Short mmCIF file of C-alpha atoms in Angstrom, two decimals:
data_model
loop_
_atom_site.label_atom_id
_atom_site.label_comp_id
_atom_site.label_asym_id
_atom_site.label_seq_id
_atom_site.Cartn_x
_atom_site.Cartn_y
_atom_site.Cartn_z
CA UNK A 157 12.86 30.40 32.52
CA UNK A 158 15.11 33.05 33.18
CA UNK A 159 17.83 33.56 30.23
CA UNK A 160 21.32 33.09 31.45
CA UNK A 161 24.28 35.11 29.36
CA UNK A 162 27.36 32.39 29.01
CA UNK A 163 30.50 34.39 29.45
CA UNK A 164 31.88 33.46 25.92
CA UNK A 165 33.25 35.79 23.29
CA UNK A 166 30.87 35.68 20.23
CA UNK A 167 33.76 35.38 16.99
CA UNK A 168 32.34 31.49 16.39
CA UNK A 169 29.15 32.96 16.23
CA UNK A 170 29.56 36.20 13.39
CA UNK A 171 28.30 33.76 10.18
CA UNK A 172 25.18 32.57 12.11
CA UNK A 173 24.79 35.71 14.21
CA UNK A 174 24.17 37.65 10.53
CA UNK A 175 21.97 35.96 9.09
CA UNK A 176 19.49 35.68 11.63
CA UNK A 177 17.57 38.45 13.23
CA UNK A 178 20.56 38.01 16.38
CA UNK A 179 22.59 40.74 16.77
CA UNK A 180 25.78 40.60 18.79
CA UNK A 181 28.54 43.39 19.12
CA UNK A 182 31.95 42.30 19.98
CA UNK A 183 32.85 41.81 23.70
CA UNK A 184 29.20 40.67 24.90
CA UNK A 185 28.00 37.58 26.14
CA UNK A 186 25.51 35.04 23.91
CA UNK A 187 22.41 34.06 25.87
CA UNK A 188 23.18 30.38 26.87
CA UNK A 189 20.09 28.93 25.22
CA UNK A 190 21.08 30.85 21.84
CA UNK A 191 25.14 28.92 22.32
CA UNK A 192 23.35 25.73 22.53
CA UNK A 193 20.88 26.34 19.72
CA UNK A 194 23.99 27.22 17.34
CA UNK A 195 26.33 24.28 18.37
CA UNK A 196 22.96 22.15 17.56
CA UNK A 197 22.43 23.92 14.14
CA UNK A 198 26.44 23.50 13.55
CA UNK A 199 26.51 19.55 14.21
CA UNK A 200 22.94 18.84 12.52
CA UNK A 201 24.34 20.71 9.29
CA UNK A 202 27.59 18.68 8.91
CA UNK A 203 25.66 15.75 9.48
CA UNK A 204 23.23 16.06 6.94
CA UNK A 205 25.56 17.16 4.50
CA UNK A 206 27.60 13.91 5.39
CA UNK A 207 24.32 12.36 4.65
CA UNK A 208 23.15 13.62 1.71
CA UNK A 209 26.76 14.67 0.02
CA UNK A 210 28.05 11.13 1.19
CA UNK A 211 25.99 8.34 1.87
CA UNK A 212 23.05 8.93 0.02
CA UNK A 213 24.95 10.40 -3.34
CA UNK A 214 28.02 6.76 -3.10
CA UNK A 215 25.95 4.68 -1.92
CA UNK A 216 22.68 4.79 -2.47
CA UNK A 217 22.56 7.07 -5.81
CA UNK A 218 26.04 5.94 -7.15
CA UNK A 219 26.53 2.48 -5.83
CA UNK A 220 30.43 2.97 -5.49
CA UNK A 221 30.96 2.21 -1.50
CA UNK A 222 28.44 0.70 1.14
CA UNK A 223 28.02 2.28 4.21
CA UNK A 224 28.95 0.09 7.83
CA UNK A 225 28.90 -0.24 11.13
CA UNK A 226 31.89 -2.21 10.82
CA UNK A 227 33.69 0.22 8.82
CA UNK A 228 37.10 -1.03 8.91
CA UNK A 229 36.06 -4.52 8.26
CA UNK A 230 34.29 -3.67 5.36
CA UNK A 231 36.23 -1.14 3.80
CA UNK A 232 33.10 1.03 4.21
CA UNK A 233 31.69 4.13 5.09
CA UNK A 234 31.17 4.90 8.51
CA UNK A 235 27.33 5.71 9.33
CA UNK A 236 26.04 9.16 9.90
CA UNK A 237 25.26 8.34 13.57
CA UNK A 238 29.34 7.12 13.77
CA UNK A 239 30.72 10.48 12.35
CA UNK A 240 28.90 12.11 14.95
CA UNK A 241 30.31 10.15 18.09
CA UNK A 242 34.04 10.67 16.42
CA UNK A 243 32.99 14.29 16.06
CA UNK A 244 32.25 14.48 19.69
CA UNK A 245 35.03 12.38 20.79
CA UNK A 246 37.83 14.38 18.76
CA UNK A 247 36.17 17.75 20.96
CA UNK A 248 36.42 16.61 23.81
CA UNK A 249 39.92 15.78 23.53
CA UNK A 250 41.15 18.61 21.87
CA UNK A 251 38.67 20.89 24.40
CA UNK A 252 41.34 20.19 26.76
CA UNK A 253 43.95 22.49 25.41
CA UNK A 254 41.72 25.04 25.04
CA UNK A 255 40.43 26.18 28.60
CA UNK A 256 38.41 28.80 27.74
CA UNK A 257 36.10 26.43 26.21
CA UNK A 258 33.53 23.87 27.69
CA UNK A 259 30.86 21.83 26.50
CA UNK A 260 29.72 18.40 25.82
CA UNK A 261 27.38 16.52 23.60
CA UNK A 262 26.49 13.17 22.32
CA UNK A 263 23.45 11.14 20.87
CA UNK A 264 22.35 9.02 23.44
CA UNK A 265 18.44 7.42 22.98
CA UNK A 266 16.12 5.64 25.24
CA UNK A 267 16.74 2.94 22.93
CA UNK A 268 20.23 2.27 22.07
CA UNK A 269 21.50 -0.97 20.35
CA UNK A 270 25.03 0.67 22.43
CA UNK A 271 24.23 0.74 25.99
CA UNK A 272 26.40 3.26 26.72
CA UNK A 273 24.40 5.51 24.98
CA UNK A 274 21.47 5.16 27.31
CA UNK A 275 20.99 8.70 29.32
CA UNK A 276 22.05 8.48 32.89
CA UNK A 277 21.23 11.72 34.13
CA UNK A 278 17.32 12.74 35.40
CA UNK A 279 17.38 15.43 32.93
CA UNK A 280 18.62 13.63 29.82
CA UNK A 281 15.68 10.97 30.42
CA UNK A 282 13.43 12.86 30.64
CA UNK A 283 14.77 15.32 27.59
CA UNK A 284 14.70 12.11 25.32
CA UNK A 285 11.15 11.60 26.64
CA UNK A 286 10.04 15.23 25.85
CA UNK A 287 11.62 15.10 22.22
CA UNK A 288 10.22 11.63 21.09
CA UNK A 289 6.62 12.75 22.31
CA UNK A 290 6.16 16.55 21.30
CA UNK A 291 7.99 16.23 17.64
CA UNK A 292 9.58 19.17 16.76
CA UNK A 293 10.31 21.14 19.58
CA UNK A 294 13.33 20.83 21.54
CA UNK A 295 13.79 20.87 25.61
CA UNK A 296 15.79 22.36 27.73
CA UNK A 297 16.82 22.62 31.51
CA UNK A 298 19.18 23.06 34.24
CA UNK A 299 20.96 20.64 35.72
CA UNK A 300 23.61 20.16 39.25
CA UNK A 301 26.00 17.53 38.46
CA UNK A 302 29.02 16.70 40.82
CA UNK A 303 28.11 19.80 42.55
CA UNK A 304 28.38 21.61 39.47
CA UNK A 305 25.46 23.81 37.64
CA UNK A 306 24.97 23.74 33.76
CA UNK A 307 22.30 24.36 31.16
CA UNK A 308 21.11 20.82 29.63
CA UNK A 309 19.53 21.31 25.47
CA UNK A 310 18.36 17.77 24.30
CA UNK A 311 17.54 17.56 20.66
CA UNK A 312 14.96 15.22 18.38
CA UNK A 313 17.19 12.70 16.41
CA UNK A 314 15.21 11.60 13.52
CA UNK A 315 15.62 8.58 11.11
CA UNK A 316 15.70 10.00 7.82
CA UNK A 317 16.47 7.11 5.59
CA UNK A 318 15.30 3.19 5.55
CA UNK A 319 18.63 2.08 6.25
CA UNK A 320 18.60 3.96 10.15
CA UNK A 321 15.08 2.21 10.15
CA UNK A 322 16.24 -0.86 9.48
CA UNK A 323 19.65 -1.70 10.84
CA UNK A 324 18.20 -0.78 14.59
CA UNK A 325 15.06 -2.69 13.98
CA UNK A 326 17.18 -5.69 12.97
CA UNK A 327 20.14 -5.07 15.49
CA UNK A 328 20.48 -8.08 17.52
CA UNK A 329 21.18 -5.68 20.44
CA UNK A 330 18.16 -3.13 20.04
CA UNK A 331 15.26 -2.93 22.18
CA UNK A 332 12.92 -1.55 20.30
CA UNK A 333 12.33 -3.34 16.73
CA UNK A 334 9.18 -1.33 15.53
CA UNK A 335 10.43 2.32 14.07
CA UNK A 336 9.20 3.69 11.06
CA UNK A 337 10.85 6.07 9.22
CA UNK A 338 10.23 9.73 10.50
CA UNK A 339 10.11 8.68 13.95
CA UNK A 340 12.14 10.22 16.60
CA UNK A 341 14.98 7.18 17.23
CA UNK A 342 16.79 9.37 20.31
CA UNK A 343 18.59 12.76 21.26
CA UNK A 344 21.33 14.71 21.00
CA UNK A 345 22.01 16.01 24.17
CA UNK A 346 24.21 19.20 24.78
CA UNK A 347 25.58 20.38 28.13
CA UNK A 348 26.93 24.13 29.34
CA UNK A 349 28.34 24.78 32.30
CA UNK A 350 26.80 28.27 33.87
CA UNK A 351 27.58 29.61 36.68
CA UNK A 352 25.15 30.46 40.14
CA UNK B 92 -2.61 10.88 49.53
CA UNK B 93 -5.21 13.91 48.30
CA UNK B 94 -1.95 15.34 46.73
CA UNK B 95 -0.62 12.50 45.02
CA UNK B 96 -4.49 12.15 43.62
CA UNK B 97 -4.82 16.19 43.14
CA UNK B 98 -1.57 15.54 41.21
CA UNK B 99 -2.39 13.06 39.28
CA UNK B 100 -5.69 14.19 38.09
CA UNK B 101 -3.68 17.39 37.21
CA UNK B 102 -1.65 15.80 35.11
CA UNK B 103 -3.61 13.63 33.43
CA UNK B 104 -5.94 16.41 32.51
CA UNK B 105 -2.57 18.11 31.35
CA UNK B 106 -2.19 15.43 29.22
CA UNK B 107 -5.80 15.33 28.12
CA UNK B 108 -5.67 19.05 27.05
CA UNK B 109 -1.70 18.59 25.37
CA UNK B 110 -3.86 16.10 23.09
CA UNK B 111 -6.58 18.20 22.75
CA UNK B 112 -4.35 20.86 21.72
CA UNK B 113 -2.39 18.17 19.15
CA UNK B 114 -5.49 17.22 17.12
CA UNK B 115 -6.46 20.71 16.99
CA UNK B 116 -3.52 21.68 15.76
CA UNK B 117 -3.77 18.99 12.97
CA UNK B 118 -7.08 19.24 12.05
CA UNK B 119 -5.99 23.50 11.38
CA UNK B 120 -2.96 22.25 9.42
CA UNK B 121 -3.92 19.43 8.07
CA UNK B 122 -7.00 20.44 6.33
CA UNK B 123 -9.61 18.13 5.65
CA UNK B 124 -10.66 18.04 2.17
CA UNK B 125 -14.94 17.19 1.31
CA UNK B 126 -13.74 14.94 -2.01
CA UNK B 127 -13.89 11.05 -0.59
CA UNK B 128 -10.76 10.10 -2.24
CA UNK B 129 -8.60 13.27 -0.65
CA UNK B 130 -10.07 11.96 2.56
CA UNK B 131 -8.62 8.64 2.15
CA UNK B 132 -5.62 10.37 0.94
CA UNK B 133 -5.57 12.35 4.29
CA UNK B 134 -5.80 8.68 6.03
CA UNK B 135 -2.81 7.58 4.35
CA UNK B 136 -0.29 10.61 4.49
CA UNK B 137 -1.16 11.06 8.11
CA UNK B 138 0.03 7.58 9.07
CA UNK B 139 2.49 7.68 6.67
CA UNK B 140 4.07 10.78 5.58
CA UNK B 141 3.05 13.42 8.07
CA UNK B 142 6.73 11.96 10.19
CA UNK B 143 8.73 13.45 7.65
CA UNK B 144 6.65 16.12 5.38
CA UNK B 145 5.08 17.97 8.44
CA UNK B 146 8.85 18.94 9.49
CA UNK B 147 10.74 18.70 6.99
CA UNK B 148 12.93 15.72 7.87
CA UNK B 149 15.66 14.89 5.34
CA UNK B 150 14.81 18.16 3.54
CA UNK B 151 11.19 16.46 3.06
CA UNK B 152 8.99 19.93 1.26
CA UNK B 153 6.63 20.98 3.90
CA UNK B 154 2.81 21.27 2.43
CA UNK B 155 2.49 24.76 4.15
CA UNK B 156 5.68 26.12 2.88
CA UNK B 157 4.79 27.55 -0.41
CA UNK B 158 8.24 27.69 -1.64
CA UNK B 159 9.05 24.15 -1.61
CA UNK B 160 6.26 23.18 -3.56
CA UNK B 161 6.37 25.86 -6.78
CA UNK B 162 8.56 23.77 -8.63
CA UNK B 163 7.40 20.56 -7.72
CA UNK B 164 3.57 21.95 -8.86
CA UNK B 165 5.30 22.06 -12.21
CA UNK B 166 5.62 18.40 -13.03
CA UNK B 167 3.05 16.11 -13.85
CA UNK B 168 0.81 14.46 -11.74
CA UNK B 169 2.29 11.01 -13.33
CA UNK B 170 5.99 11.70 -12.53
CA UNK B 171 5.18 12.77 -8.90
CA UNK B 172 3.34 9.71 -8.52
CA UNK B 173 6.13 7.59 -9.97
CA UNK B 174 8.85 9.13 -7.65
CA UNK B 175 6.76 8.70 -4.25
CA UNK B 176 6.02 4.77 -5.57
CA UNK B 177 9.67 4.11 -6.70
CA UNK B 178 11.49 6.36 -4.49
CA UNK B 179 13.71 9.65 -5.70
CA UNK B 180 16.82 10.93 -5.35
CA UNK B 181 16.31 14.78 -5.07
CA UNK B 182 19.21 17.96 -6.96
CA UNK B 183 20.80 17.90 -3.11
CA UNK B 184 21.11 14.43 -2.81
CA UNK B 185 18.22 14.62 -1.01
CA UNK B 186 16.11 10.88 -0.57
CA UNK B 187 12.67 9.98 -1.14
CA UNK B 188 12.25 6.55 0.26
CA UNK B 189 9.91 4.39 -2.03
CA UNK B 190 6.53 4.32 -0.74
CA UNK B 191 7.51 6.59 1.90
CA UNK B 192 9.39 3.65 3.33
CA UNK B 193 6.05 1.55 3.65
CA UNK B 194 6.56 -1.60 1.55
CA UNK B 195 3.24 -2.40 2.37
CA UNK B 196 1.15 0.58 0.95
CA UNK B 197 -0.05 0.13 -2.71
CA UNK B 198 0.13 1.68 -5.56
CA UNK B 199 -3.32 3.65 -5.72
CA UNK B 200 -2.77 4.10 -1.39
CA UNK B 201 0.42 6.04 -2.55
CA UNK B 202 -1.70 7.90 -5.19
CA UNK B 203 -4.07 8.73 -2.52
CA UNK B 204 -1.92 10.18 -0.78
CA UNK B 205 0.33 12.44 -3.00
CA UNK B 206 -2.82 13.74 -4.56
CA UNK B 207 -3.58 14.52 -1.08
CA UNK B 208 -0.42 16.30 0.05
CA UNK B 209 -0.70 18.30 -3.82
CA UNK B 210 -4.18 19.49 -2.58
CA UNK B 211 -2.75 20.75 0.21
CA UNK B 212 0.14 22.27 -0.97
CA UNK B 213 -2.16 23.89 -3.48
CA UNK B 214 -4.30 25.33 -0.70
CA UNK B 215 -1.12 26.85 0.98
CA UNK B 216 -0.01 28.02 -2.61
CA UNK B 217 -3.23 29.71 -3.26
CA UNK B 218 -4.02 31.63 0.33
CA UNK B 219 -0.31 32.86 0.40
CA UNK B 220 -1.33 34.29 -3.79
CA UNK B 221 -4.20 35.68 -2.26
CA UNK B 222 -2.98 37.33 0.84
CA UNK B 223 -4.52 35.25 3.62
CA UNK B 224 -1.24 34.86 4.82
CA UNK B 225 1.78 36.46 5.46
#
């Protein structure tokens, strides 16, 4: 597939930019694939430290705070998988006072106890597809939505721990009641816009 | 109709050789050792452990990846053993889930398969000391 440059100044991108064999100068465009790749690396960091830093060290090591999907109920943690959506929620709204940025994500899964997280699009069906059957490597793709053209990155989401295991496989509301830990539970799916 | 057929057959033969190209890649990687008991080892850790420790998920060391195993080589066989069967908390607040998160493995099936994933580490360990790879 032809690399498309996204038309985006590269100051975001210095810290990761140096320490990998990536060079940018100042005033040229990142490849659109390499933008994607970095908001993924970005997001999958924070949430592992969240994770590990978090979750795993109060609650599992510690034993200070639980961690819940009913959160405020519970005076608990919120999940992993929760921080995430917040994270993505909180861009999106502040994305709008900043027009020179514009992207979305989310973790959606071909499985989801939510329904709204299903994938609606042709391209995020078949990315979650791709990602649970050919672990470790990512996919990617273009996609014309409401006559609009952008560059579709869909990522493996993996559960790590045997709590992700088993609060979906004993959701009341999950279709699929058989993961093990390790296996690919769904995606998180980023979208560019590009132009042509 | 012959190109719905021509394009099935293509894919499934896509498919075929993906699979192919999957074991391949497994039997390369995931070596398989003469000594009975590594083999049953292999049997276990495939089923088991390969969904984490072939990609490092949740900072899981990666067999192939020298590095990660230098200081783990340095404890005893006993305590490894003890923190794959009773689960570990890892320096970065990293997990390992008991019995990889298999209640129903046993004790010598966990055994099996740590001694398995220390031969292999070993063999990474050695042909990177040797300069079989880069």
């Amino acid at each position: 597939m032809k690399v498309k440059k996204l038309a985006l100044t590269i100051g975001g991108l210095m810290a990761t930019a140096s320490i990998s064999t990536a060079v940018y100068s100042a005033g040229d465009t990142v490849p659109v694939k390499a933008m994607a790749d970095a908001l993924h690396l970005v997001m999958d960091s924070d949430r592992t430290i969240y994770t590990r830093k978090i979750v795993n060290r109060l609650v599992k090591k510690d034993k200070v705070i639980k961690a819940s999907e009913h959160f405020e109920d519970e005076k608990a943690l919120v999940l992993p998988a929760q921080m995430f959506r917040f994270g993505a929620e909180l861009v999106q709204k502040r994305m709008e006072k900043l027009p020179d940025v514009n992207f979305s994500y989310s973790l959606q899964s071909l499985w989801p106890v939510n329904k709204q997280n299903a994938p609606k699009t042709k391209a995020e069906k078949e990315g979650l597809k791709f990602v649970a059957e050919n672990k470790g490597k990512n996919y990617y793709t273009e996609e014309t939505l409401g006559g609009k053209k952008y560059f579709t990155a869909v990522y493996a989401d993996t559960g790590v721990a045997p709590v992700c295991v088993s609060c979906h496989n004993k959701h009341k509301d999950s279709p699929k009641k058989d993961f093990k830990i390790g296996d690919v539970m769904g995606g998180v799916v980023i979208r560019i816009p590009i132009g042509g | 109709m012959h190109g719905l057929v021509r394009q099935s057959v293509t894919l499934l033969l896509m498919q075929i050789s993906i699979s192919s190209i999957s074991l391949a890649d497994d039997n390369t990687k995931f070596i398989r050792f003469s000594d009975p008991s590594l083999m049953q080892g292999r049997v276990v850790w495939m089923q088991n452990c390969k969904a984490c420790h072939a990609y490092g998920t949740a900072g899981a060391p990666i067999p192939q990846y020298p590095d990660e195993w230098r200081h783990r080589l340095t404890k005893t066989r006993i305590v490894l053993y003890q923190h794959a069967i009773e689960g570990f908390y890892g320096p970065e607040d990293t997990i390992m889930p008991a019995r990889g998160g298999n209640p129903a493995l046993s004790d010598g099936q966990v055994r099996q398969a740590v001694d398995y994933m220390l031969a292999l580490a070993s063999y990474y360990m050695k042909k990177m000391n040797t300069g079989l790879t880069k």
